[in-house]
mmCIF file of C-alpha atoms in Angstrom:
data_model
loop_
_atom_site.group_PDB
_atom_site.id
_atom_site.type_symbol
_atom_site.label_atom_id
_atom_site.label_comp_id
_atom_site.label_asym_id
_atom_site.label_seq_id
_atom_site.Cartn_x
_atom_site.Cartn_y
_atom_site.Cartn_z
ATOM 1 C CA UNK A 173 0.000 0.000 0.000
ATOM 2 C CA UNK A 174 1.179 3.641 -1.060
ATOM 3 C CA UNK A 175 1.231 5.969 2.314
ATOM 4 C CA UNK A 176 -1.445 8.755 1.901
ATOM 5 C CA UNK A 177 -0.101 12.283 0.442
ATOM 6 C CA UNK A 178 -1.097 15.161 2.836
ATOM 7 C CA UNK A 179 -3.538 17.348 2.149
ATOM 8 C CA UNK A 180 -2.752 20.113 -0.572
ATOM 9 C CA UNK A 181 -3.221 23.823 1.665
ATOM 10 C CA UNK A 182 -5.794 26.087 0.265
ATOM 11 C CA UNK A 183 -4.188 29.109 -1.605
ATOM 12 C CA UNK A 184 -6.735 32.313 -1.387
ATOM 13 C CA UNK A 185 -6.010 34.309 -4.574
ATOM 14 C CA UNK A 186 -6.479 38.030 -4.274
ATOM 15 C CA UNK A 187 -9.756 39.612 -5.474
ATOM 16 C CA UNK A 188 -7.955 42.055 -7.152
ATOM 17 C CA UNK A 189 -4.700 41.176 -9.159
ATOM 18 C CA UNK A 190 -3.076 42.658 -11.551
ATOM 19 C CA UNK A 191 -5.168 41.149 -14.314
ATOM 20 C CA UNK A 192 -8.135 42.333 -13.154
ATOM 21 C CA UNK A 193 -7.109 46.130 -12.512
ATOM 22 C CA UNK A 194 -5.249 45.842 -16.380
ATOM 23 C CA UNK A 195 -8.718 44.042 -17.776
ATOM 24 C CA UNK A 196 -11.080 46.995 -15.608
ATOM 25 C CA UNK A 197 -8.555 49.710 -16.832
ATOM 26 C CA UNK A 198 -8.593 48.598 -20.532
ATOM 27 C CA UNK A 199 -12.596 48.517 -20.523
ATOM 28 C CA UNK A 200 -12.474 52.077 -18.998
ATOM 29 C CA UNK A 201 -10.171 53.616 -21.491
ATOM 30 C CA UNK A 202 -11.898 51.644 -24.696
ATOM 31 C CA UNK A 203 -15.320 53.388 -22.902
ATOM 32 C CA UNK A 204 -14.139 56.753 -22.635
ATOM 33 C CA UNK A 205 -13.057 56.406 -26.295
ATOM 34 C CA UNK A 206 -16.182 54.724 -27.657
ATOM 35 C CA UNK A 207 -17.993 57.329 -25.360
ATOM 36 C CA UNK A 208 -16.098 60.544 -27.154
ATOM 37 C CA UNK A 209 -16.440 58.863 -30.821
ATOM 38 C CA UNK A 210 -20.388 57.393 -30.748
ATOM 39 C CA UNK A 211 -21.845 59.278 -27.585
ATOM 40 C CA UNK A 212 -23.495 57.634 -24.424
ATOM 41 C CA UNK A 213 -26.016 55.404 -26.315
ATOM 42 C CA UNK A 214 -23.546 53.495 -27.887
ATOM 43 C CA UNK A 215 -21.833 52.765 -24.370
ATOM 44 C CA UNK A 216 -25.184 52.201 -22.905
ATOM 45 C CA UNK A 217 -26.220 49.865 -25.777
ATOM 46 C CA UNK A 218 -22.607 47.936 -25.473
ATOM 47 C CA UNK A 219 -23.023 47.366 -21.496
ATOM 48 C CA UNK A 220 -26.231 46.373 -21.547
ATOM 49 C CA UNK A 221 -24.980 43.250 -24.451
ATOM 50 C CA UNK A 222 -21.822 42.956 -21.794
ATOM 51 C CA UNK A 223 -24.920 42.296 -19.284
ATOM 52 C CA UNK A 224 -27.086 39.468 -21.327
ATOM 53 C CA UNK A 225 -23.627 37.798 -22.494
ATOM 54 C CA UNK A 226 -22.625 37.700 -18.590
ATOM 55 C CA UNK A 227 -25.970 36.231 -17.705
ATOM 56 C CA UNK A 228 -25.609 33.515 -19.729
ATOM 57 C CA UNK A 229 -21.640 32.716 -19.662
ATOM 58 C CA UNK A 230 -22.174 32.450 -15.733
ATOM 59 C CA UNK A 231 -24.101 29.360 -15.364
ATOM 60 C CA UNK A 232 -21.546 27.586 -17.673
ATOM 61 C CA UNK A 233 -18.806 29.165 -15.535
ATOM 62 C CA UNK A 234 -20.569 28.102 -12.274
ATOM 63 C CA UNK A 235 -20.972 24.664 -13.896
ATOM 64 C CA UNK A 236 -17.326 24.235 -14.603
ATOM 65 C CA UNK A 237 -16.149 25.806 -11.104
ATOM 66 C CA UNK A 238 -18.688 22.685 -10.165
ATOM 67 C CA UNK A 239 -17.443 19.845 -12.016
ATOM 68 C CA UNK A 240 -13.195 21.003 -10.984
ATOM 69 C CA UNK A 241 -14.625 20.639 -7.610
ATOM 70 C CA UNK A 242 -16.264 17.293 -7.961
ATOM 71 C CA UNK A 243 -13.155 15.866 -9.898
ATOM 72 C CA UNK A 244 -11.077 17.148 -6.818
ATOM 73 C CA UNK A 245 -13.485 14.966 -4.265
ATOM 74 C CA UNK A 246 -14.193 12.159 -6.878
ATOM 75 C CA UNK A 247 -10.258 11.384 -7.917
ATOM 76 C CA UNK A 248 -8.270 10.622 -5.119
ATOM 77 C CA UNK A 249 -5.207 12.893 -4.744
ATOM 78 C CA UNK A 250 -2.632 10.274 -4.797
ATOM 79 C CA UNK A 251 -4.193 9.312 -8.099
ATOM 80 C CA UNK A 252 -3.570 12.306 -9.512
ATOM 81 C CA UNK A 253 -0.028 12.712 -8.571
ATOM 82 C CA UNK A 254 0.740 9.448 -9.773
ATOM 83 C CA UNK A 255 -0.847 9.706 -13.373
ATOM 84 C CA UNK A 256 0.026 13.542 -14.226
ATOM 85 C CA UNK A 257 1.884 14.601 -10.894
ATOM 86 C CA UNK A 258 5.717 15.653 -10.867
ATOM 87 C CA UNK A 259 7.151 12.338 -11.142
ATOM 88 C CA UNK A 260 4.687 11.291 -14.300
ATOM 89 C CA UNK A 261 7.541 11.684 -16.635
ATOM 90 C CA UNK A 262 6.728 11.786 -20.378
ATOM 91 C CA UNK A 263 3.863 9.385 -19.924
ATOM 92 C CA UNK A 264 2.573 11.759 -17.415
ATOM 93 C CA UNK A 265 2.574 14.501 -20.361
ATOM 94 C CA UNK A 266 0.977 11.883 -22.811
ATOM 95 C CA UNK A 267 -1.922 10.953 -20.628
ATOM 96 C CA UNK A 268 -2.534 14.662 -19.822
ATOM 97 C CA UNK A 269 -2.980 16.017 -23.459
ATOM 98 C CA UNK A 270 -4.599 12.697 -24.430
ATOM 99 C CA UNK A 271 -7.349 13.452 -21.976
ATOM 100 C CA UNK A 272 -7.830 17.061 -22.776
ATOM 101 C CA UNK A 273 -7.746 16.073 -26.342
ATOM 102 C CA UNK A 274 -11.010 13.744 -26.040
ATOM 103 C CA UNK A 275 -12.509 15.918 -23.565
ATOM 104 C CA UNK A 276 -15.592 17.918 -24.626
ATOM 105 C CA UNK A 277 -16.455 21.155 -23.358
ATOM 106 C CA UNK A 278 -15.195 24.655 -23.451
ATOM 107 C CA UNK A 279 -12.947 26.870 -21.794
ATOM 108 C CA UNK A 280 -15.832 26.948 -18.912
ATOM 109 C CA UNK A 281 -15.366 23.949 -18.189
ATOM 110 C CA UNK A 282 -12.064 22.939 -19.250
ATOM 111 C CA UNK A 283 -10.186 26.539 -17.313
ATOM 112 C CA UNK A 284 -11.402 25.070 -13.941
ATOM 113 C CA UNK A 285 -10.729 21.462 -14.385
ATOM 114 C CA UNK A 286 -7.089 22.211 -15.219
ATOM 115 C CA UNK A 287 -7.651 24.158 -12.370
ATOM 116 C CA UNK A 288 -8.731 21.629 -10.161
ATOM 117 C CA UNK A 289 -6.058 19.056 -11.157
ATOM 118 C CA UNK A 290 -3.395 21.484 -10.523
ATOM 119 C CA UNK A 291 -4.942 21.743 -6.456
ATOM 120 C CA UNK A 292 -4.785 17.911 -6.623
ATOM 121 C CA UNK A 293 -1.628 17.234 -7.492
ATOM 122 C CA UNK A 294 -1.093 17.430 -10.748
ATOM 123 C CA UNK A 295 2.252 19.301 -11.994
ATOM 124 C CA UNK A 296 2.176 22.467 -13.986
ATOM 125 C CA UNK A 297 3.603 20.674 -17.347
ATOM 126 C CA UNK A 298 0.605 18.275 -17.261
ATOM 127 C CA UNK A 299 -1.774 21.289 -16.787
ATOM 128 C CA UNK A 300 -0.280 22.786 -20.101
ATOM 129 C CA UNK A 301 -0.644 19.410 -21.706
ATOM 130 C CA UNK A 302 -4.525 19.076 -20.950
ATOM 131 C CA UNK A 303 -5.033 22.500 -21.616
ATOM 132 C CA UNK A 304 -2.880 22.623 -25.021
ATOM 133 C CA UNK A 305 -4.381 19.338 -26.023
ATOM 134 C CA UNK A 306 -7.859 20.563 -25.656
ATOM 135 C CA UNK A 307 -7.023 23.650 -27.714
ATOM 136 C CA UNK A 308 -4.772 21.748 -30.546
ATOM 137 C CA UNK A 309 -6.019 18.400 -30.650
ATOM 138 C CA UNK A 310 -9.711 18.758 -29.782
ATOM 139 C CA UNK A 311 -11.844 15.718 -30.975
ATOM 140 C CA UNK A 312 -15.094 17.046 -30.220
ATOM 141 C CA UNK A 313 -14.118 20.099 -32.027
ATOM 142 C CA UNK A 314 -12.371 18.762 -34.602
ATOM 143 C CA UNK A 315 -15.682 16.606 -35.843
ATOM 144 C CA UNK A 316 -18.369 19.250 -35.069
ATOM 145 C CA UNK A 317 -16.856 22.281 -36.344
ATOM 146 C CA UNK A 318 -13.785 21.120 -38.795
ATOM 147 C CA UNK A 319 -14.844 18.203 -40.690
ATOM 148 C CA UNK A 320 -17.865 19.723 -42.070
ATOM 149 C CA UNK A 321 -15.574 23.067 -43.453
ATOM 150 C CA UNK A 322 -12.537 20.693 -44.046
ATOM 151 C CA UNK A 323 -11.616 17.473 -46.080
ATOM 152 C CA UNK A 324 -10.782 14.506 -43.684
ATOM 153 C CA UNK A 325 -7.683 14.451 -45.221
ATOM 154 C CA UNK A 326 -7.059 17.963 -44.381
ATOM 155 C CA UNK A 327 -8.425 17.128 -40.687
ATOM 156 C CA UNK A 328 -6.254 14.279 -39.900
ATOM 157 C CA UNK A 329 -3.361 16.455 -41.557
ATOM 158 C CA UNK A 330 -3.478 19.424 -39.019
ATOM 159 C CA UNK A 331 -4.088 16.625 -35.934
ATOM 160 C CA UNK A 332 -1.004 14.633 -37.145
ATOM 161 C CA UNK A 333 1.028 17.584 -37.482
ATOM 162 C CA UNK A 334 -0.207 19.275 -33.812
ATOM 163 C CA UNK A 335 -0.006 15.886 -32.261
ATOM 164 C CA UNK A 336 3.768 15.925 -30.475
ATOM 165 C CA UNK A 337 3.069 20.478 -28.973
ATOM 166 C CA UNK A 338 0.963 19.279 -26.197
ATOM 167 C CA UNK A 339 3.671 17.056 -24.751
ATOM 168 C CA UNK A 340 6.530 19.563 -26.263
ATOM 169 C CA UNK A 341 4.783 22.228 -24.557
ATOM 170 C CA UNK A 342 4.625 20.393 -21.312
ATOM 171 C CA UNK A 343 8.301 19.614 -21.380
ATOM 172 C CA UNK A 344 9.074 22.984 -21.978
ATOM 173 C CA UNK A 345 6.871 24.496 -18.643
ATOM 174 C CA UNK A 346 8.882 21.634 -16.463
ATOM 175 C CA UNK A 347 12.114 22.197 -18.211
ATOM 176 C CA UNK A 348 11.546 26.357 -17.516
ATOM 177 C CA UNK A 349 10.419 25.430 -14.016
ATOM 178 C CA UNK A 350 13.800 23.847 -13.168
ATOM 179 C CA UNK A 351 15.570 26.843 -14.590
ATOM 180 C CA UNK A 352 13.430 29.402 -12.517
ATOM 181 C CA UNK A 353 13.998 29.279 -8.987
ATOM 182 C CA UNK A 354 10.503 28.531 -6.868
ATOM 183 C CA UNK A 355 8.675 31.611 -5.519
ATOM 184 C CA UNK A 356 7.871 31.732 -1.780
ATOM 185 C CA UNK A 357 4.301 31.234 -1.324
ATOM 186 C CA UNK A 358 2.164 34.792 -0.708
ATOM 187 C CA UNK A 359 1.431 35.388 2.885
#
């Protein structure tokens, strides 16, 4: 029997970081401008769309958030580390883009789940794999939106072809991680 990994501590993220106050500043200077060029009804018309398109990304969010959670609770930790953790080698890499590569979904629920493995063990390479898998290699995506546009041949070309970046690119975050000394963790 394996001895039991401890449990991972909870990191609290700041409510505002940097990306947020360089996202709220951007949308401020873009209004201003939109505001001097088209007038107030234009803005107006453009946060009220902002408004409906939040309403109905935020179930989908909430839904991912939901299932990163439940994978947390329903894969066991040790699991985790041992399939896609630090010492996953290549195959760890493999197994990561291979699973974000048949997984269907979009960044809603994909963001959080990549997420959610990372909190459960899971190293940052095999994060980039999943994520870079879903992106390149996308099977769902690939036969609902390519296919119809694209000849098979055409299809099976680009997958061939984007087949090894998942796994380069998670090579390349673990080879850049040894390089980089660790940060201290944020009080």
């Amino acid at each position: 029997m394996s001895e039991a990994l401890p449990p991972q501590p909870q990191t609290r993220r700041a409510t505002f970081d940097l990306a947020l106050i360089v996202v709220l500043g951007l949308s401020l200077v873009s209004a201003i401008v939109v505001y001097r060029r088209e007038g107030l009804g234009t803005v107006a018309q453009i946060m009220l769309e902002d408004v409906w398109l939040l309403a109905t990304i935020l179930p989908k969010v909430a839904a991912g958030c939901i299932i990163g959670a439940l994978v947390r609770l329903l894969v066991p930790r040790e699991t985790i580390v041992r399939w896609v953790g630090e010492g996953s080698g290549l195959m760890g890499l493999v197994i990561a883009a291979a699973v974000g590569a048949v997984f269907p979904g979009g960044p809603f629920t994909i963001f959080p789940l990549a997420a959610a493995f990372l909190l459960s063990g899971a190293d940052r390479g095999a994060a980039v794999a999943f994520i870079t898998g879903w992106l390149l290699l996308g099977l769902n995506r690939a036969i609902i939106w390519e296919m119809p546009f694209f000849t098979a041949d055409f299809v099976m070309l680009r997958v061939l072809l984007s087949l090894p970046l998942p796994v380069l690119a998670g090579v390349g975050v673990r080879w850049l991680e040894k390089l980089v000394p660790e940060r201290p963790p944020a009080p």
